mmCIF file of C-alpha atoms in Angstrom:
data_model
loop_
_atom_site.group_PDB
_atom_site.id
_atom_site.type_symbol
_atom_site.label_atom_id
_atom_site.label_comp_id
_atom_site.label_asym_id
_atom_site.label_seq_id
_atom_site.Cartn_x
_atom_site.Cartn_y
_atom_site.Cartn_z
ATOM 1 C CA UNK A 190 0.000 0.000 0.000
ATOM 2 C CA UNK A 191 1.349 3.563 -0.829
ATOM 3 C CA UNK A 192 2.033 5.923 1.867
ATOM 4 C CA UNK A 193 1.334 9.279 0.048
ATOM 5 C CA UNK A 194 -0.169 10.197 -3.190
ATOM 6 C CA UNK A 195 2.715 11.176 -4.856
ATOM 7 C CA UNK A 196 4.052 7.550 -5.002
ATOM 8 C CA UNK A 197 0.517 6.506 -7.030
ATOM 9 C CA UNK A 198 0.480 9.599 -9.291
ATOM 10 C CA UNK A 199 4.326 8.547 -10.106
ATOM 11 C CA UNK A 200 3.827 4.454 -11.009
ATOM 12 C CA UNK A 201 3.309 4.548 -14.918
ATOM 13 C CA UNK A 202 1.056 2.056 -16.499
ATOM 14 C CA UNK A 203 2.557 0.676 -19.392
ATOM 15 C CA UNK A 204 -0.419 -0.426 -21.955
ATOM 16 C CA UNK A 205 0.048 -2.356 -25.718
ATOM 17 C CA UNK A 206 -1.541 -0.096 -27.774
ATOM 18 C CA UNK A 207 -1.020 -2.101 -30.918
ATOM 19 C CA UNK A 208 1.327 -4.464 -32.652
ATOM 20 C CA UNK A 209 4.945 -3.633 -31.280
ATOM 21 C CA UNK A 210 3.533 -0.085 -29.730
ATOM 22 C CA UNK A 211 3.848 0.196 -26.358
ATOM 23 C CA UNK A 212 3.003 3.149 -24.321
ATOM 24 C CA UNK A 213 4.437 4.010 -20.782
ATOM 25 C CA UNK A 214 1.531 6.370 -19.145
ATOM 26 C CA UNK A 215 1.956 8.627 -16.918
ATOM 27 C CA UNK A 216 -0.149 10.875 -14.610
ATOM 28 C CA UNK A 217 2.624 13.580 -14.162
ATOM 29 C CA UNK A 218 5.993 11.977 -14.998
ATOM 30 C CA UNK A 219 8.115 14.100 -13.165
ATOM 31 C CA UNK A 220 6.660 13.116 -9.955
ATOM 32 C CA UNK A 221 9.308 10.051 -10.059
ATOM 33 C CA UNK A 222 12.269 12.200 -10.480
ATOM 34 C CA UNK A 223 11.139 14.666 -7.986
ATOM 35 C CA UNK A 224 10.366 12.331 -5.495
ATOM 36 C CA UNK A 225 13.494 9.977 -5.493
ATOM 37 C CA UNK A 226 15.448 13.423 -5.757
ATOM 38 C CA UNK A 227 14.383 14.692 -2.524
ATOM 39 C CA UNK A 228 14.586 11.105 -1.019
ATOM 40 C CA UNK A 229 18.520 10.986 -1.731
ATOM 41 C CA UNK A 230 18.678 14.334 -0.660
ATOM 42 C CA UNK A 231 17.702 13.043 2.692
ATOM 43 C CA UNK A 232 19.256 9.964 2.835
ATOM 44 C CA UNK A 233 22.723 11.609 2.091
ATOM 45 C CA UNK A 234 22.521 15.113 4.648
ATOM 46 C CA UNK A 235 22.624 17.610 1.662
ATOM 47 C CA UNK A 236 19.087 18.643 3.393
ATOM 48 C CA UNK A 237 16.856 18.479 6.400
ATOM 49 C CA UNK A 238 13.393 17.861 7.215
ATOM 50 C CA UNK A 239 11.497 21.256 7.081
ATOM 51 C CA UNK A 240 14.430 22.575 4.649
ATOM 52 C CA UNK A 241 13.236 24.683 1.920
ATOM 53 C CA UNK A 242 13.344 23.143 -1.922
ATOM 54 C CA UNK A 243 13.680 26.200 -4.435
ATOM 55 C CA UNK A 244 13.230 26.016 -8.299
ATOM 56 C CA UNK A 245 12.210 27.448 -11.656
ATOM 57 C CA UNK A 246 9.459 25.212 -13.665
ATOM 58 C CA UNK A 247 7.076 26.251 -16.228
ATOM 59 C CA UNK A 248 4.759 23.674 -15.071
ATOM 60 C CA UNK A 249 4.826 20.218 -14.187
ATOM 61 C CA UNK A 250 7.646 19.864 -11.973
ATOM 62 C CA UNK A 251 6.231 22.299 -9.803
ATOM 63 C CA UNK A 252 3.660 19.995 -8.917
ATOM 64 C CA UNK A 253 6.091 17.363 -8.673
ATOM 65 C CA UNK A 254 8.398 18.678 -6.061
ATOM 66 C CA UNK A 255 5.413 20.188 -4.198
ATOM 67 C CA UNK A 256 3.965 16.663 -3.788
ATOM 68 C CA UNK A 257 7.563 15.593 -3.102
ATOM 69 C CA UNK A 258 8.046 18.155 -0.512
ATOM 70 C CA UNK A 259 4.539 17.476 1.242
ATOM 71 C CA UNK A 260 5.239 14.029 1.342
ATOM 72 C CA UNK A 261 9.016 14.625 3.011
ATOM 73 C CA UNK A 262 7.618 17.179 5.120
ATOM 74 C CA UNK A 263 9.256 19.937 3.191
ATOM 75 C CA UNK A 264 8.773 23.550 2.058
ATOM 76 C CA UNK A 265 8.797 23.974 -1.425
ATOM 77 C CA UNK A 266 9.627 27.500 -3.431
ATOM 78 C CA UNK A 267 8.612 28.011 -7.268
ATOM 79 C CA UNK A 268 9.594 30.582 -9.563
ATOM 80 C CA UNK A 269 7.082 30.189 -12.117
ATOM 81 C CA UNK A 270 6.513 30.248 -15.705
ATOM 82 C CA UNK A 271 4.019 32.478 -17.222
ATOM 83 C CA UNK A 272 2.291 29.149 -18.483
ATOM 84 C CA UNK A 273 1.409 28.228 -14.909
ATOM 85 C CA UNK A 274 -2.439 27.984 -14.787
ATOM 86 C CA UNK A 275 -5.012 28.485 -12.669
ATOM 87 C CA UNK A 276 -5.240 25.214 -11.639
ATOM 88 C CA UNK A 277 -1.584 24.648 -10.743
ATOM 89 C CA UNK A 278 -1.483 27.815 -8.821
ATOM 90 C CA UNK A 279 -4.802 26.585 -6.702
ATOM 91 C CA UNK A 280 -3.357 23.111 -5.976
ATOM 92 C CA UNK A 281 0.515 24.714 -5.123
ATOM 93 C CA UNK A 282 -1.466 27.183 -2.820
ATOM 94 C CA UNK A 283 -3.461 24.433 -1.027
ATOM 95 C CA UNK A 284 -0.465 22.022 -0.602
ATOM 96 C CA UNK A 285 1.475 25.053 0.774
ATOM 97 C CA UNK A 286 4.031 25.791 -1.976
ATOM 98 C CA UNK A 287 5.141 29.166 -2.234
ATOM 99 C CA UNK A 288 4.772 30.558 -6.137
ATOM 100 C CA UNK A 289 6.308 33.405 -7.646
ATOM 101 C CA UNK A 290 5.066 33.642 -11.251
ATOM 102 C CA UNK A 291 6.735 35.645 -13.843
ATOM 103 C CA UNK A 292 4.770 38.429 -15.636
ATOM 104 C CA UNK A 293 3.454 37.698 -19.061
ATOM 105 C CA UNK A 294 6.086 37.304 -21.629
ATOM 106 C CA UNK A 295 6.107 35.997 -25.841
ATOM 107 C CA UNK A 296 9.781 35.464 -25.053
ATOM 108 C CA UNK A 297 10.643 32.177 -23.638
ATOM 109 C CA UNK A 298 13.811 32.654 -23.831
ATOM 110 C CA UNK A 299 13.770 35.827 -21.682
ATOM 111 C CA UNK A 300 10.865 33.738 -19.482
ATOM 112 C CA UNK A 301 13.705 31.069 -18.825
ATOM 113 C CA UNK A 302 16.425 34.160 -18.187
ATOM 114 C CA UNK A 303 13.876 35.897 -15.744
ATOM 115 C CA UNK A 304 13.114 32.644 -13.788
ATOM 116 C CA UNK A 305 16.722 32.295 -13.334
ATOM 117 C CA UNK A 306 17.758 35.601 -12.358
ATOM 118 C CA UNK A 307 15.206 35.168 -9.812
ATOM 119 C CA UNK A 308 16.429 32.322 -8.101
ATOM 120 C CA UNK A 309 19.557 33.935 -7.611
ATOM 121 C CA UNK A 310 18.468 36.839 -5.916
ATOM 122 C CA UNK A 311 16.522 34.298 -3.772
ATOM 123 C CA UNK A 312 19.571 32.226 -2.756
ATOM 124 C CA UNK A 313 21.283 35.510 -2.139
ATOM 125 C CA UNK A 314 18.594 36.073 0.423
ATOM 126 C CA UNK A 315 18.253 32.753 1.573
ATOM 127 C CA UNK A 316 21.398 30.934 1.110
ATOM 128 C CA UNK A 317 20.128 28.136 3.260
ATOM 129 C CA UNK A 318 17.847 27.109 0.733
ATOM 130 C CA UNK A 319 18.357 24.021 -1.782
ATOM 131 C CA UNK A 320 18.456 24.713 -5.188
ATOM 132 C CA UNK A 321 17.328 21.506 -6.970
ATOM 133 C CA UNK A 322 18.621 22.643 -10.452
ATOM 134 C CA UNK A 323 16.406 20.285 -12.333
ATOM 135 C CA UNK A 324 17.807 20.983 -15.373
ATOM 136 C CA UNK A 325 20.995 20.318 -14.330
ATOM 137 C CA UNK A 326 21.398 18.067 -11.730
ATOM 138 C CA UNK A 327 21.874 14.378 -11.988
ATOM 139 C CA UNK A 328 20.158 13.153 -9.749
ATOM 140 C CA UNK A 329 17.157 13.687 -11.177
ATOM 141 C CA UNK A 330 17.730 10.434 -12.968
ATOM 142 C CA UNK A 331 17.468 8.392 -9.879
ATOM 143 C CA UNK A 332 14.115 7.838 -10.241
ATOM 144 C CA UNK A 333 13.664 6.270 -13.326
ATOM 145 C CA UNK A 334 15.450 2.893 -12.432
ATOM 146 C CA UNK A 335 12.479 1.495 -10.817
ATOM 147 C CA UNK A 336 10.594 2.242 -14.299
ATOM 148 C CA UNK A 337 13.460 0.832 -16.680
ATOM 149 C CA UNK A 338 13.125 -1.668 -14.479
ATOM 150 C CA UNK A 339 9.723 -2.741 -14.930
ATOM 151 C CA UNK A 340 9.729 -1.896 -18.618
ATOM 152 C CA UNK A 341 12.283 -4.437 -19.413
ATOM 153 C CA UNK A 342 10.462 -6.992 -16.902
ATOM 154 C CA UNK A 343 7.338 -6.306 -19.452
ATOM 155 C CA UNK A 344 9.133 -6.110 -22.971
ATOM 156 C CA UNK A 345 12.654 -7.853 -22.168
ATOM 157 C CA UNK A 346 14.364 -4.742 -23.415
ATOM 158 C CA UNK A 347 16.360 -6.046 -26.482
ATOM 159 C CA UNK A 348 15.353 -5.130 -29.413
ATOM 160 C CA UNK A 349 13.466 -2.221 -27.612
ATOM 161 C CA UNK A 350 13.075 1.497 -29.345
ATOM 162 C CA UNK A 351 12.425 4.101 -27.058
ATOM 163 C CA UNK A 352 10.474 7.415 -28.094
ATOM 164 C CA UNK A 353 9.912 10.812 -25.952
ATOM 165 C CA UNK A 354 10.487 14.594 -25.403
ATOM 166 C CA UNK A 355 13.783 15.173 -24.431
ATOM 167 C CA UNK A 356 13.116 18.250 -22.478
ATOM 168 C CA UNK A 357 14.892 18.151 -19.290
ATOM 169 C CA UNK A 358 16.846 15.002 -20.496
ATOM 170 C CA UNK A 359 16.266 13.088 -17.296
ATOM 171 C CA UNK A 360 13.130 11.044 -18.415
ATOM 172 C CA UNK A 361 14.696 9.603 -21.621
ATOM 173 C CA UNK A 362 17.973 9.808 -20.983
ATOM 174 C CA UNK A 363 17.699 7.881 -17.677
ATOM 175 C CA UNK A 364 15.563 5.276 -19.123
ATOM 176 C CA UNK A 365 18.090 4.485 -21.839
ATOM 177 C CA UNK A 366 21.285 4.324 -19.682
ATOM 178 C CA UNK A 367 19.377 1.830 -17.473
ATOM 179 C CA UNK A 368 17.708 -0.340 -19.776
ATOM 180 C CA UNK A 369 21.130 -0.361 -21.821
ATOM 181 C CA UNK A 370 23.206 -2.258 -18.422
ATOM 182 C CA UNK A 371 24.163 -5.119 -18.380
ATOM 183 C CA UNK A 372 22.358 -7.399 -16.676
ATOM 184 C CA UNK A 373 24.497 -10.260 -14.447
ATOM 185 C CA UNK A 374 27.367 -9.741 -16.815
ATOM 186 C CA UNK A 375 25.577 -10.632 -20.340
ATOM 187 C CA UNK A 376 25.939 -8.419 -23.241
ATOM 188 C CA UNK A 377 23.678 -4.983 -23.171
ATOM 189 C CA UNK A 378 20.634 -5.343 -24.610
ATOM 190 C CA UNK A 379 19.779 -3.244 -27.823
ATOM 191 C CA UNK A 380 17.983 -0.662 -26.745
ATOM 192 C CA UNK A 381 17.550 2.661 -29.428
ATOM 193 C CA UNK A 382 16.415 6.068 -28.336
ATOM 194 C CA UNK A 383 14.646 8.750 -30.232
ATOM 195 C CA UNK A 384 14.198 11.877 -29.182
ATOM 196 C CA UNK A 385 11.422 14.381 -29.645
ATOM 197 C CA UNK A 386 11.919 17.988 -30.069
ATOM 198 C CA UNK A 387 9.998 21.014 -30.882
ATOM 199 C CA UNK A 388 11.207 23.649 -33.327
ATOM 200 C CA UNK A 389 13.120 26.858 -31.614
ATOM 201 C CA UNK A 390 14.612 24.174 -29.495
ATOM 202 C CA UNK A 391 18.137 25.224 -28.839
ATOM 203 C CA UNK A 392 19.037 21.366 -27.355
ATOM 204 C CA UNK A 393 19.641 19.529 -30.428
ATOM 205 C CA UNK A 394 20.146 23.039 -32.974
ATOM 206 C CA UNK A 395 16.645 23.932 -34.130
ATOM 207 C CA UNK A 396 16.431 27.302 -33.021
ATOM 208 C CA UNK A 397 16.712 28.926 -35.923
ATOM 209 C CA UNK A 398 13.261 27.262 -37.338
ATOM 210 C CA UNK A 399 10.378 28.915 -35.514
ATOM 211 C CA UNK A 400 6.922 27.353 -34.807
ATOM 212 C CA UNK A 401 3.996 29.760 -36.166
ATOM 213 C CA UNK A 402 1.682 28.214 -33.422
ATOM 214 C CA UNK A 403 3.634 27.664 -29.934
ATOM 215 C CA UNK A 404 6.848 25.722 -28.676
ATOM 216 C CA UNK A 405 5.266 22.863 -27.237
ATOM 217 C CA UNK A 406 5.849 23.193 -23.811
ATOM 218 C CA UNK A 407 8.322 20.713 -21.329
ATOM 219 C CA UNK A 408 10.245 18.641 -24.343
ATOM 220 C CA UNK A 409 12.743 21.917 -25.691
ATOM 221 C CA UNK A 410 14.410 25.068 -24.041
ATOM 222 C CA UNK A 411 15.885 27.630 -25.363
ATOM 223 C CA UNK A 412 18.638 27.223 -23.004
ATOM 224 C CA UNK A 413 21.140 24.318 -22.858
ATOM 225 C CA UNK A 414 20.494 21.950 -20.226
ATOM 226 C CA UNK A 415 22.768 20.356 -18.680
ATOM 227 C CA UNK A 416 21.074 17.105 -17.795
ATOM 228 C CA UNK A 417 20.663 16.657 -21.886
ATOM 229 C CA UNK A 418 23.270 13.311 -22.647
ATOM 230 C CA UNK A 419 23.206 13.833 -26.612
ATOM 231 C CA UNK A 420 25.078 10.971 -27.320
ATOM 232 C CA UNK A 421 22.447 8.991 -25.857
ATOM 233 C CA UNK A 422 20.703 9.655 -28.880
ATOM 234 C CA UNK A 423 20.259 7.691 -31.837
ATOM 235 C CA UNK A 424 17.727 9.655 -33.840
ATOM 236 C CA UNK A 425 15.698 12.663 -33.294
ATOM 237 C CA UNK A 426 12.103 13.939 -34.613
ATOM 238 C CA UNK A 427 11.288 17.575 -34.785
ATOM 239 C CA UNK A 428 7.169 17.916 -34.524
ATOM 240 C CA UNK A 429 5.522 20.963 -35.062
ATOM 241 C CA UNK A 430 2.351 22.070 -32.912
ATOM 242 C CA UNK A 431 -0.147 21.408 -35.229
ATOM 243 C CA UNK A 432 1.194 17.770 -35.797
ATOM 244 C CA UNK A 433 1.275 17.395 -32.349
ATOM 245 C CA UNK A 434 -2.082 18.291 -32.004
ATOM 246 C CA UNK A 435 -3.137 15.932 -34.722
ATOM 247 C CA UNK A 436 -1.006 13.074 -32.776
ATOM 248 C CA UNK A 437 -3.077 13.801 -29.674
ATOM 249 C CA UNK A 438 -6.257 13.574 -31.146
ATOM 250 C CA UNK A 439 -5.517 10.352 -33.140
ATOM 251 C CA UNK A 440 -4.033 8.471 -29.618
ATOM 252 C CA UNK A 441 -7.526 9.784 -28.122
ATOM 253 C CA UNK A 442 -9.525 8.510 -30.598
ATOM 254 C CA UNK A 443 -7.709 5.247 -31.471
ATOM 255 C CA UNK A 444 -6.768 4.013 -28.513
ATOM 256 C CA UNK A 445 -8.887 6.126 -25.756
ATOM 257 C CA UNK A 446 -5.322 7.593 -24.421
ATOM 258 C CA UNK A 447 -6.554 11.023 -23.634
ATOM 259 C CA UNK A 448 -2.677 12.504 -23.131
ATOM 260 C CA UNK A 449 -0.886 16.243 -23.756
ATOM 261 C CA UNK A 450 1.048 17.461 -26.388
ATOM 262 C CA UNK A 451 4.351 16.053 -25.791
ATOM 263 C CA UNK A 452 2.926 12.674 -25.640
ATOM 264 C CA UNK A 453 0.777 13.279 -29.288
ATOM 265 C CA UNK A 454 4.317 14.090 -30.924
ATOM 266 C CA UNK A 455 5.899 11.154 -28.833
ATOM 267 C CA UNK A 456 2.915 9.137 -30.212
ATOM 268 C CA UNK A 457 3.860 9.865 -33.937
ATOM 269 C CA UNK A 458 7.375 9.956 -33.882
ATOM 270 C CA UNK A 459 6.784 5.873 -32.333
ATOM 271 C CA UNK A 460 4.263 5.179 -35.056
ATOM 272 C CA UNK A 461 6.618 6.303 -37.860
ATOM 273 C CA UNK A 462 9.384 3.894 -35.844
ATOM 274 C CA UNK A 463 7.585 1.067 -35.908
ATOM 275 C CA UNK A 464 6.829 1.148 -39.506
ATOM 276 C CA UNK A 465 10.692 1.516 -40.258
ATOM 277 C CA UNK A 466 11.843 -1.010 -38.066
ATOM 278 C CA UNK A 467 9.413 -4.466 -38.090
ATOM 279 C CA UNK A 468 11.550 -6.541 -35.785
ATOM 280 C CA UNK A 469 11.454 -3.943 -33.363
ATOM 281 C CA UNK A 470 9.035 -2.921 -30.259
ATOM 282 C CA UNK A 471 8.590 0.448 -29.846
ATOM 283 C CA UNK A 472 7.962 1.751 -26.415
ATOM 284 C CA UNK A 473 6.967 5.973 -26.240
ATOM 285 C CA UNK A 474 6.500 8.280 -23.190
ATOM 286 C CA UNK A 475 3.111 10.017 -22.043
ATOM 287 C CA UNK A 476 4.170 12.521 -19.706
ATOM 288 C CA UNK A 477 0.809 13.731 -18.362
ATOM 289 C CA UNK A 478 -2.688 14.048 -19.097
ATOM 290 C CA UNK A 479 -4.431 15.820 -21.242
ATOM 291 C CA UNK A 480 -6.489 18.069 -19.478
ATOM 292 C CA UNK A 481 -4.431 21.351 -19.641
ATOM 293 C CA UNK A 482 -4.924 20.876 -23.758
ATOM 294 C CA UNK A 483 -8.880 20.484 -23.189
ATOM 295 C CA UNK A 484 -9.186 24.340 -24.787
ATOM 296 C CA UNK A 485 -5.830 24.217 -26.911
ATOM 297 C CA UNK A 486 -6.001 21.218 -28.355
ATOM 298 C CA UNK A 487 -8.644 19.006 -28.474
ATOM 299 C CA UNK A 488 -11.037 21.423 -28.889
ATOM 300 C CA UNK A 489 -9.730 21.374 -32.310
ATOM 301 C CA UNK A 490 -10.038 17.770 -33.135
ATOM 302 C CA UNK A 491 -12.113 18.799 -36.214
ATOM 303 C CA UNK A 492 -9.660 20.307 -37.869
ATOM 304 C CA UNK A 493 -6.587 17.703 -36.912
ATOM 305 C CA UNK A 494 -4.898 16.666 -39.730
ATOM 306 C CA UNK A 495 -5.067 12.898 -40.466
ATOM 307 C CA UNK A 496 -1.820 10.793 -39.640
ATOM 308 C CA UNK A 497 -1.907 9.043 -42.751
ATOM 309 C CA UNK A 498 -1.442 12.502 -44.149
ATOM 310 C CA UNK A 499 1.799 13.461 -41.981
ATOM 311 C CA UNK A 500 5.358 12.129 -42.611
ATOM 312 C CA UNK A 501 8.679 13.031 -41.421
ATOM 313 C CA UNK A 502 11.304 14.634 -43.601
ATOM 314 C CA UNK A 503 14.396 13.142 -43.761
ATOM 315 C CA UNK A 504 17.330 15.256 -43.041
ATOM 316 C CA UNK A 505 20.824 14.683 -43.241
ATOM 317 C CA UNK A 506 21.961 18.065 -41.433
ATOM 318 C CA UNK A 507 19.762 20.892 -38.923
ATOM 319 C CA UNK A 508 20.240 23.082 -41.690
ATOM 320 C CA UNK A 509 17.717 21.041 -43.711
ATOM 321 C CA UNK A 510 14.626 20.926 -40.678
ATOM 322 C CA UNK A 511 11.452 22.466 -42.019
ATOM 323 C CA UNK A 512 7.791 22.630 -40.601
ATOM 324 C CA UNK A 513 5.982 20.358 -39.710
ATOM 325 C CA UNK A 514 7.932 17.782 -39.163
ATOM 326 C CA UNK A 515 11.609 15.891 -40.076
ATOM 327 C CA UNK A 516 13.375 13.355 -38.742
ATOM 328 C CA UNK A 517 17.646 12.740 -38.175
ATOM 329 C CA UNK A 518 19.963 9.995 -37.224
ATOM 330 C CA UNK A 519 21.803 11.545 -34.327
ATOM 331 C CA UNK A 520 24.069 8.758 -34.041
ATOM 332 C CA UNK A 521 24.657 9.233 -30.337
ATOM 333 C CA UNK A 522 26.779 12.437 -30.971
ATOM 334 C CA UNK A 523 28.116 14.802 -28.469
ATOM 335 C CA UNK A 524 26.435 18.559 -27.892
ATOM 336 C CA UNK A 525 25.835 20.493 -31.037
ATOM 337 C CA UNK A 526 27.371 24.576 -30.362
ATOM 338 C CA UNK A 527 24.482 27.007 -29.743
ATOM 339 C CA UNK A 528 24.659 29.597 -31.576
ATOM 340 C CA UNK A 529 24.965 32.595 -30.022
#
């Protein structure tokens, strides 16, 4: 039996969608890393109980290391996003998280620079607070052990693609290094990994292509972070909004997976996988739910373009991406430079 909620809301259900399609569902994903975080925080003195947790999120993990914090008996400090809803902000207030939200801006880059700046003039206040750098920090890997875990219990692992946002780079990143061990000494099992980018995203070199609609929010940053192991890699997919959108609607109305916008483009990147690759299962990340889309997305399922309609473009260098969609063998290269 769980002990808090946060441990429920963080055990994935993995569900066969279809022939070698797999998809690992989530409630809020980041709940994992946040809570195993804070846990080896703990359990190695770099904090206390009652200590306060500060950092910057646009969303998600805000929730996460609230839960984390109320279930460690924690305080928890947010510098917020201007995409932080009204919802968020209701449940951070009840579970006692402190938010600071940032004031309306186009610019995420100068959103991300804000946040930032912020919680440095925090820790200059209050240098007894922990910073938990989730874009940066390690251990916010931890976590995901217990899932590769139980993903190669389910699939066996070898001959196993897996497809999902990069964002942060703990969620995919993680779940490659793991499944790729070796277990007791045999060789590593084969496991791919494709990334899944939006356009604008500085991580892999697409910010010189912009998105008309909106950078879809959680899987790019136009900032390097430094929990992003490219040469984990093996290919990556670029997905515009609107075929996101049209990714979201079809896993809704195919297989009843009602799931955000990260997971729609994770959802056709996988698809497209599949099809290249017979022998192989295909395993892709749904992050959350879809109920922050309700209005932005699926409120437009009329108009979602059909996936039999949508195909990747094949690129051999970034200089080559164009809307809405093209695919890259990464070949598990380091860092591309961002330009400046």
């Amino acid at each position: 039996m769980d002990q808090h909620i946060a441990e429920a809301i963080g055990r994935p259900d993995l569900i066969r969608l279809d022939d070698r399609l797999v998809c690992l569902r989530f409630e809020t994903m980041k709940v994992v890393s946040a809570l195993a975080a804070v846990r080896h925080l703990l359990d190695t003195g770099a904090v206390r109980r009652g200590d306060t947790l500060l950092d910057s999120s646009s969303g998600i993990y805000a929730y996460a290391l609230a839960l984390a914090c109320h279930r460690h008996g924690m305080r928890c400090h947010i510098v917020g996003s201007t995409t932080v809803d009204h919802t968020l902000r209701t449940q951070l207030a009840v579970l006692g998280a402190t938010l600071e939200q940032m004031e309306p801006c186009a610019d995420l880059k100068l959103d991300q620079k804000r946040r930032v700046e912020r919680i440095h003039e925090i820790l200059a206040a209050h240098p007894e607070y922990h910073w938990m750098r989730q874009y940066h920090d390690a251990v916010h890997y931890l976590g995901y052990r217990a899932i590769a875990d139980r993903v190669r219990e389910a699939t066996g692992a070898d001959g196993l693609t897996v497809v999902g946002g990069v964002g942060s780079g703990a969620s995919t990143g993680a779940l490659a290094r793991y499944l790729r061990e070796a277990p007791d000494g045999r060789a590593a099992p084969d496991v791919e990994l494709v990334g899944v980018q939006p356009y604008g995203s500085v991580t892999f070199g697409a910010e010189h292509v912009a998105d008309p609609e909106i950078i879809i929010a959680g899987i790019g940053s136009s900032i390097p972070f430094g929990n992003v192991a490219h040469e984990l890699y093996d290919t990556l997919h670029w997905i515009s909004f609107d075929a996101a959108l049209a990714g979201s609607v079809d896993l809704l109305r195919r297989h009843a997976v009602f799931a955000g916008l990260s997971t729609g483009a994770a959802y056709l990147a996988a698809r497209h996988e599949r099809e290249r690759a017979p022998g192989r299962t295909v395993l892709f990340l749904a992050a959350d739910t879809g109920h922050r889309y309700v209005d932005t997305v699926f409120a437009r399922h009329a108009g979602a373009t059909p996936l039999a309609a949508l195909a990747p473009r094949e690129v051999r260098d970034r200089s080559e991406l164009a809307l809405p969609w093209s695919r890259m063998r990464w070949n598990r290269t380091p860092a591309p430079a961002v330009s400046g």
